[in-house]
Tab-separated table of C-alpha atoms in Angstrom:
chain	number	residue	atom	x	y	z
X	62	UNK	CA	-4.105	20.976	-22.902
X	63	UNK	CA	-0.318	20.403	-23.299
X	64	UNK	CA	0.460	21.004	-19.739
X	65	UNK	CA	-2.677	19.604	-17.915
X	66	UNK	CA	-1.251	16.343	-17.348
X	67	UNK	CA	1.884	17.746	-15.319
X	68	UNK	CA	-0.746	19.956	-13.223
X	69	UNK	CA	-3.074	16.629	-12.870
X	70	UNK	CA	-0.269	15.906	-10.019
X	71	UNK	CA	-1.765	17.930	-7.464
X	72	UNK	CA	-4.219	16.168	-4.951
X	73	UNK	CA	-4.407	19.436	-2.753
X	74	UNK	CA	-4.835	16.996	-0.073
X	75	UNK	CA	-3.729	19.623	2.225
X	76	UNK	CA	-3.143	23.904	1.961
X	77	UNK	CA	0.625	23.670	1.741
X	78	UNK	CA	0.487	21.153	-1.255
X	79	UNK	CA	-1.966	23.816	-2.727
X	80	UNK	CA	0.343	26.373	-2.335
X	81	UNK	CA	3.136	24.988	-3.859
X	82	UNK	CA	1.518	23.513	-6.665
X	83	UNK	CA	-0.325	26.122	-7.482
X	84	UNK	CA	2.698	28.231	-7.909
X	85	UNK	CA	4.301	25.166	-10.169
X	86	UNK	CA	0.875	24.992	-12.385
X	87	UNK	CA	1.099	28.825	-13.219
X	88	UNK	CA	4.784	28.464	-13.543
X	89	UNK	CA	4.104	25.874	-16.173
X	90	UNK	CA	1.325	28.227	-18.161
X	91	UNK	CA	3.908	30.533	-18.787
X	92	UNK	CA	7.221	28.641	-19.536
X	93	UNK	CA	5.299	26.328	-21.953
X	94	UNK	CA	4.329	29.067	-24.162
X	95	UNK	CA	7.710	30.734	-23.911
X	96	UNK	CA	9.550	27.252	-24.421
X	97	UNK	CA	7.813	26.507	-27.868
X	98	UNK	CA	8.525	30.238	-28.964
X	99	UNK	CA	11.719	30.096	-28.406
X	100	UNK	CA	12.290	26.426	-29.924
X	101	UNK	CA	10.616	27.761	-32.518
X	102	UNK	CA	12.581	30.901	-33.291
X	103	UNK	CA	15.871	28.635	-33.401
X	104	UNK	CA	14.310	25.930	-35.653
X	105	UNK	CA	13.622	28.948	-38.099
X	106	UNK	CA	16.735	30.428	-38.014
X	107	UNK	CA	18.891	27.645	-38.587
X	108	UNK	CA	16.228	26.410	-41.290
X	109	UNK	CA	16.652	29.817	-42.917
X	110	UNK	CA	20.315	30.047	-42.595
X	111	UNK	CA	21.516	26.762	-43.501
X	112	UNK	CA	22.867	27.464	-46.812
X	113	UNK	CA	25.040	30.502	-45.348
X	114	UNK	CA	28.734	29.593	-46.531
X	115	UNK	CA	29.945	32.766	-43.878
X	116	UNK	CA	27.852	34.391	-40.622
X	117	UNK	CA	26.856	37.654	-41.510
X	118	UNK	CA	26.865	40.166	-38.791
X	119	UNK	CA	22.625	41.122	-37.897
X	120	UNK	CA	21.398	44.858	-38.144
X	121	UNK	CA	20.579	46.939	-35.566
X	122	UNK	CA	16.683	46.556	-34.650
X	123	UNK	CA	16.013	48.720	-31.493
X	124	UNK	CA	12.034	48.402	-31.751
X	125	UNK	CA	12.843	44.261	-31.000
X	126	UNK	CA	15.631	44.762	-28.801
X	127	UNK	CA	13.026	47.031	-26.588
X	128	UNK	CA	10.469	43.864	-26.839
X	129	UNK	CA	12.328	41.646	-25.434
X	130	UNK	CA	13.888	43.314	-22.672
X	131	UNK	CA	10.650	44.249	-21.669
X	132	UNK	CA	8.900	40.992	-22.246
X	133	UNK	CA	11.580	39.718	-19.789
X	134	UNK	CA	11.164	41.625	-17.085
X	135	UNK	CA	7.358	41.240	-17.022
X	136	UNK	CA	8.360	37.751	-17.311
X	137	UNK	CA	10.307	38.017	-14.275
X	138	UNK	CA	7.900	40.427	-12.281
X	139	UNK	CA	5.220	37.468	-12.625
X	140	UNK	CA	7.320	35.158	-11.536
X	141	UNK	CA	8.569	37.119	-8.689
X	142	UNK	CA	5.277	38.246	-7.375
X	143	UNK	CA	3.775	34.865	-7.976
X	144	UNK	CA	6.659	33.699	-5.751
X	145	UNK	CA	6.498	35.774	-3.216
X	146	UNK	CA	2.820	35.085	-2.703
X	147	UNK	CA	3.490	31.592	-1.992
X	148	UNK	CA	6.706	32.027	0.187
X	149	UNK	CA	4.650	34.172	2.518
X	150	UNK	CA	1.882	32.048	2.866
X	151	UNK	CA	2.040	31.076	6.367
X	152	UNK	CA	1.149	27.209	5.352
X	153	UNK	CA	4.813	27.319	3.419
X	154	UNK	CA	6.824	29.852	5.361
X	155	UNK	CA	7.484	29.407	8.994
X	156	UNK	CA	8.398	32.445	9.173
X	157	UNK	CA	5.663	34.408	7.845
X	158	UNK	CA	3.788	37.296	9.604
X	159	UNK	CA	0.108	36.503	8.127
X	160	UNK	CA	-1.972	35.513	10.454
X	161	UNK	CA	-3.887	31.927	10.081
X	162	UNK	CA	-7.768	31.178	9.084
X	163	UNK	CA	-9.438	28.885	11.451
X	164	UNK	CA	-8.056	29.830	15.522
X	165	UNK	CA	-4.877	28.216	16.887
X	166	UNK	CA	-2.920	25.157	15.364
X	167	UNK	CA	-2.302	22.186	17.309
X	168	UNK	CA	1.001	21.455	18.431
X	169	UNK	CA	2.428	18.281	17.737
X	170	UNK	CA	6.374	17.548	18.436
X	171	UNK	CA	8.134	15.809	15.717
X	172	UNK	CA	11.247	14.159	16.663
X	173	UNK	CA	13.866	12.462	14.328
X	174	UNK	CA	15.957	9.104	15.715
X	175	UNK	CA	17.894	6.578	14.620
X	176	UNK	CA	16.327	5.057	13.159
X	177	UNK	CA	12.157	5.749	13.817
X	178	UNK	CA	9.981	9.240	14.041
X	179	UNK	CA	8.850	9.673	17.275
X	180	UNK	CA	5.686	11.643	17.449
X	181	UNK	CA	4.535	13.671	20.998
X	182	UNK	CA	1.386	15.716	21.949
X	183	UNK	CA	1.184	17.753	25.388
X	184	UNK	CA	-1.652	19.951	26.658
X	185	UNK	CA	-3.983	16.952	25.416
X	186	UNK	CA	-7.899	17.869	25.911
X	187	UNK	CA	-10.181	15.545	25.490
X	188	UNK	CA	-14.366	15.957	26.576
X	189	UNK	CA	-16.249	12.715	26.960
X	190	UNK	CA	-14.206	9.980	26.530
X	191	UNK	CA	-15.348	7.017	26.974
X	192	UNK	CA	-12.993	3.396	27.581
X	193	UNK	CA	-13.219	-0.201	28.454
X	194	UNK	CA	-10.983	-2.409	30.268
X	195	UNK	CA	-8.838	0.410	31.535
X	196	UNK	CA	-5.893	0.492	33.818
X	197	UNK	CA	-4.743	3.171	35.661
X	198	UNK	CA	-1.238	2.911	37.864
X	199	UNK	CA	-0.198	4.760	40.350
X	200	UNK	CA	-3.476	7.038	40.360
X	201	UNK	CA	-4.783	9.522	42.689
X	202	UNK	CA	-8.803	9.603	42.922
X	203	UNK	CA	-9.917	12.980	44.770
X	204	UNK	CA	-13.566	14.457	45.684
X	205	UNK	CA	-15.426	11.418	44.372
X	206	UNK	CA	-18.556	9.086	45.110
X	207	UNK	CA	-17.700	5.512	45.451
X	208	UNK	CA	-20.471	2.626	45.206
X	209	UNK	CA	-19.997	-1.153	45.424
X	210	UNK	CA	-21.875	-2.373	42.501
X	211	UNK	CA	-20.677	-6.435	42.253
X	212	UNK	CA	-18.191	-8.084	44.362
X	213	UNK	CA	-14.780	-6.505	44.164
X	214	UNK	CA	-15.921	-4.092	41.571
X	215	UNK	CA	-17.175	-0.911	42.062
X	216	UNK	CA	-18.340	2.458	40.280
X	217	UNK	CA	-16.684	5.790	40.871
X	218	UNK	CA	-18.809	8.696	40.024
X	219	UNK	CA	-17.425	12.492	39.597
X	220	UNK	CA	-14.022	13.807	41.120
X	221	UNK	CA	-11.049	13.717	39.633
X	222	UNK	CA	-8.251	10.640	38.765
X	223	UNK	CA	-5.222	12.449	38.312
X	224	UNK	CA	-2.530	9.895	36.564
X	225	UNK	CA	1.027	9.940	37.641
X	226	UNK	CA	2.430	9.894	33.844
X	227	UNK	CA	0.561	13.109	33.305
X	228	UNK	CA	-3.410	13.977	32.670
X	229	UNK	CA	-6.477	13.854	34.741
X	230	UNK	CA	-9.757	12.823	34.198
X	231	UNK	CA	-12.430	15.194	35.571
X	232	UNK	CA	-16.010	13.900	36.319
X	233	UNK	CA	-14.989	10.556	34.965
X	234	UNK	CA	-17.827	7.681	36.200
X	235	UNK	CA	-15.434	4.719	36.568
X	236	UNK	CA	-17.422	1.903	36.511
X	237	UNK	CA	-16.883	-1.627	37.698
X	238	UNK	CA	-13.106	-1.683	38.260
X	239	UNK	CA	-11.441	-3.514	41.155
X	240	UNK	CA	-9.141	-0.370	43.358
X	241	UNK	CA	-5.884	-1.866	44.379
X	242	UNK	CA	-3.705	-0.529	47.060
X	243	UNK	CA	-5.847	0.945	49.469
X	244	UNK	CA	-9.130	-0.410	50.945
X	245	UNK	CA	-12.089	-0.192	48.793
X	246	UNK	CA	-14.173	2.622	50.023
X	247	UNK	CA	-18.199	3.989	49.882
X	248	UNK	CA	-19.799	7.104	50.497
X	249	UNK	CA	-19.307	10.599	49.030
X	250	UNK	CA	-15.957	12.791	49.007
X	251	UNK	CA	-14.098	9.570	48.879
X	252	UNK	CA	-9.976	9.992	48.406
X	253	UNK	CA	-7.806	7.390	47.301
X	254	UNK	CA	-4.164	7.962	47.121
X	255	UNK	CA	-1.477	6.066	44.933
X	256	UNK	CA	-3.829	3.468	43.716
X	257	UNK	CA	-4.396	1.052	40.845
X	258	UNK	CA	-7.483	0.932	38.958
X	259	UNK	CA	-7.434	-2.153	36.650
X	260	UNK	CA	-11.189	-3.396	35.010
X	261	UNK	CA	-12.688	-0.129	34.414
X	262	UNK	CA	-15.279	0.952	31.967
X	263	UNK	CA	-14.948	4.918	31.683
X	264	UNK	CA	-17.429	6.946	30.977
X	265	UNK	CA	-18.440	10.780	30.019
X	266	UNK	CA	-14.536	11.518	31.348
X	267	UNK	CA	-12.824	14.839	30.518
X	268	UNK	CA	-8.841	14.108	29.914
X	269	UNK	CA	-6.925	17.371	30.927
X	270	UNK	CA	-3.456	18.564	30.259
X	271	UNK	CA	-2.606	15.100	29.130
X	272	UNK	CA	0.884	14.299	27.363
X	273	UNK	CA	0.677	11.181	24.369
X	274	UNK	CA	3.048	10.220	22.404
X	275	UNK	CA	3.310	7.345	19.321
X	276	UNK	CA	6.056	6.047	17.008
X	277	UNK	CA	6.216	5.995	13.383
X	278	UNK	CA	2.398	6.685	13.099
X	279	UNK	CA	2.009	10.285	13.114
X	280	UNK	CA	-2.077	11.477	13.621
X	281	UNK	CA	-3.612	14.668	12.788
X	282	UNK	CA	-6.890	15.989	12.503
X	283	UNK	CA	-8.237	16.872	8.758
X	284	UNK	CA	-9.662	20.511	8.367
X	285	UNK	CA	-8.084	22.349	11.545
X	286	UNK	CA	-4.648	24.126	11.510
X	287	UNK	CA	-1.212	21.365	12.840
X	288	UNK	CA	1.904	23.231	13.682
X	289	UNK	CA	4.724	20.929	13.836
X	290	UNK	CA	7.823	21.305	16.259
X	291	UNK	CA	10.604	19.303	13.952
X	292	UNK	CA	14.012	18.162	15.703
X	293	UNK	CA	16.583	15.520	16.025
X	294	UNK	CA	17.661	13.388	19.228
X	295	UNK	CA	21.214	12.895	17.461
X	296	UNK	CA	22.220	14.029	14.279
X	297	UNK	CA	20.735	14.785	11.180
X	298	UNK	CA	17.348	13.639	9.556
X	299	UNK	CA	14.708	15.157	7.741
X	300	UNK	CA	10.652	15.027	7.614
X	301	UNK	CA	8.971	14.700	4.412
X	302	UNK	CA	5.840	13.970	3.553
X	303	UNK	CA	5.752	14.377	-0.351
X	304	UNK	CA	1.478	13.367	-0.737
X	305	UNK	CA	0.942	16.656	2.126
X	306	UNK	CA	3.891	18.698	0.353
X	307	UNK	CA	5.727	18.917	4.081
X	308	UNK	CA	9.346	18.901	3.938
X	309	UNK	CA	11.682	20.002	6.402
X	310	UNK	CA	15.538	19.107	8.163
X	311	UNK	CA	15.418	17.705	11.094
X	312	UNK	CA	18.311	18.931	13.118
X	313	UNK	CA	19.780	18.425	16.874
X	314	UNK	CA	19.223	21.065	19.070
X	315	UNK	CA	16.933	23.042	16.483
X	316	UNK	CA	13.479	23.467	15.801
X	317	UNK	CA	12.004	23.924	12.428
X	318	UNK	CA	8.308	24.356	12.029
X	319	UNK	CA	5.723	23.202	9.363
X	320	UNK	CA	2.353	24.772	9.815
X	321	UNK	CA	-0.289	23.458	7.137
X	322	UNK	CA	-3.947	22.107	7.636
X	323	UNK	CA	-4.933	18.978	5.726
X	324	UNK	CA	-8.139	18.877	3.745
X	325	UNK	CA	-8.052	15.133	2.444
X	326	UNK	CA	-8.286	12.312	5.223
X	327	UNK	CA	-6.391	8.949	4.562
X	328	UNK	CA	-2.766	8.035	4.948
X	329	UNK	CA	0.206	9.716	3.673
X	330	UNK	CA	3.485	8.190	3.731
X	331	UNK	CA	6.711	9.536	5.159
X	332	UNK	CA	10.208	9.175	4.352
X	333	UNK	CA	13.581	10.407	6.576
X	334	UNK	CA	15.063	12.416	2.882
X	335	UNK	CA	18.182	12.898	4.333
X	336	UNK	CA	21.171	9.725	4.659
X	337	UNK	CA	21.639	9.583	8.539
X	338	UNK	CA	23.520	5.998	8.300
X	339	UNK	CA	22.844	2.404	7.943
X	340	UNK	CA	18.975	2.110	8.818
X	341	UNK	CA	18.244	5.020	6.649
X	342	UNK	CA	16.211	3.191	4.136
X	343	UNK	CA	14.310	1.687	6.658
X	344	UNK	CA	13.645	4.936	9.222
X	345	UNK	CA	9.702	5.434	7.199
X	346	UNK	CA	6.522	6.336	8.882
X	347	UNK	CA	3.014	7.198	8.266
X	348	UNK	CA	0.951	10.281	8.971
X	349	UNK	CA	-3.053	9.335	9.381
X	350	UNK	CA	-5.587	12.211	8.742
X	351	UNK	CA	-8.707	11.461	10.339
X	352	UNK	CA	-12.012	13.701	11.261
X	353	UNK	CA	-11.590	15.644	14.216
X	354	UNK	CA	-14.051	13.146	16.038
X	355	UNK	CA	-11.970	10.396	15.438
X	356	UNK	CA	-8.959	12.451	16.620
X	357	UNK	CA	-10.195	12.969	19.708
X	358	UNK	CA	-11.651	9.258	20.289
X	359	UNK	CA	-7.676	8.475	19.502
X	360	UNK	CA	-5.857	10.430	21.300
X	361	UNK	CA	-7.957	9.224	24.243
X	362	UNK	CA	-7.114	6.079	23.804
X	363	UNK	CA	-3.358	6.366	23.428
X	364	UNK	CA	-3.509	7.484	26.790
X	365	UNK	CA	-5.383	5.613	28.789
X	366	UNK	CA	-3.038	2.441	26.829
X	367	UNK	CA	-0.789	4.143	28.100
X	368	UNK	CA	-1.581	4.502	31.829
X	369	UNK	CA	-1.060	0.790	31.908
């Protein structure tokens, strides 16, 4: 009961804040008990001994000279082991062997400025994504059927738009935009080349081997493994997110990873917890855990904003 409320600080809003409070809670079970004993012992001796005009040398007691040497070192072995558990978890230690639960992590690059996180995603994937009002620059529209549907708009169905900034959209049904650039077109197997699209509805689109990336809002899906790529664009910095229990330098021309998979949506603040100069104070961030649904609706729309 003593120590409860110091372990009623762990949320285990995600499996690395697990980890490492779960090694602090049993930590605190056993130096509690050890603590008062020891407190104890002193307030006894110094009760018992206050009259003493002269320190009198102790006698030799092997049997508790044994005790405690041993009572240390399992001390000591359960704190060790109990350690080493946690440090090779592979949600605290980058550089663990064990192999993760729950398939392949996504990648998202983390990268330290003055004075602002930038966040970046490549290889996006997205199935059925659906926009309105979309612009696409500088597109390429292969294999496709185009239909006039209402004076300058007009509905592409199937093919693929491949976007100059990276991504594609396979099968997307474009509906009602206005194709700049090149004559508007009918028929089937329709190509347009280095076109705008501006107006569009999309619908039922697959977004392939897309590339987004945000500032100072960081987004990850809750309940699947996120392997972050942590680095600097100048000098140092470093990522912490104390309510996910994610901490790591952020350094120029090195990578340091943070694997963990959070189980608690909402948002989670995040500080640079290193002094890289005058806008230090002000270089904060967020990181949004959201269902993997709503992950996917966003990341779709950060990149069709950002085909504009």
């Amino acid at each position: 009961m003593a120590v409860e409320p110091a372990a009623a600080q762990s949320t285990d809003s995600s499996t690395t804040e697990a980890a490492i409070w779960g090694l602090n809670n049993n930590l605190i079970y056993v130096a509690v008990p050890i603590t008062v004993l020891v407190e104890g012992i002193l307030i006894y001796t110094v009760w018992k001994f206050r009259k003493s005009d002269e320190a009198q040398p102790t006698q030799e007691n092997r049997r508790l000279e044994i005790t405690w040497t041993v009572a240390t070192a399992i001390i000591l072995l359960f704190v060790g082991v109990a350690s080493y558990q946690v440090l090779g978890n592979p949600y605290v230690s980058a550089s663990s062997q064990a192999e993760l639960d729950g398939g392949a992590p996504e990648e998202i690059e983390v990268y330290g400025q003055k004075y602002n996180w930038q966040f970046v995603y490549r290889n996006v994937s997205v199935d059925d994504a659906s926009a309105t009002d979309v612009t696409l620059s500088n597109v390429t529209i292969t294999g496709t059927s185009v239909q006039n549907t209402t004076g300058e708009g007009i509905e592409v169905t199937g093919g693929t738009v491949t976007s100059a900034s990276g991504g594609a959209l396979d099968s997307a049904t474009l509906v009602n935009g206005t194709v700049t650039g090149a004559e508007n077109q009918t028929g089937n197997d329709v190509t347009f080349q280095d076109v705008t699209v501006t107006g569009a509805a999309v619908e039922g689109a697959s977004i392939d081997d897309a590339t987004v990336d945000t500032t100072t809002t960081m987004v990850m899906p809750a309940e699947q493994n996120v392997r972050m790529n942590v680095t600097a664009r100048d000098w140092l910095h470093a990522f912490h997110v104390p309510g996910l229990g994610l901490k790591t330098d952020a350094l120029p021309g090195q990578s340091n990873y943070i694997t963990t998979k959070a189980t608690e949506t909402g948002e989670y603040q995040l500080y640079c917890a290193e002094y890289c100069g005058t806008g230090h104070s002000g270089m904060l961030g967020s990181v949004d855990v959201v269902e993997d649904s709503e992950y996917d609706d966003w990341l779709a729309s950060q990149w069709f904003s950002a085909q504009e």
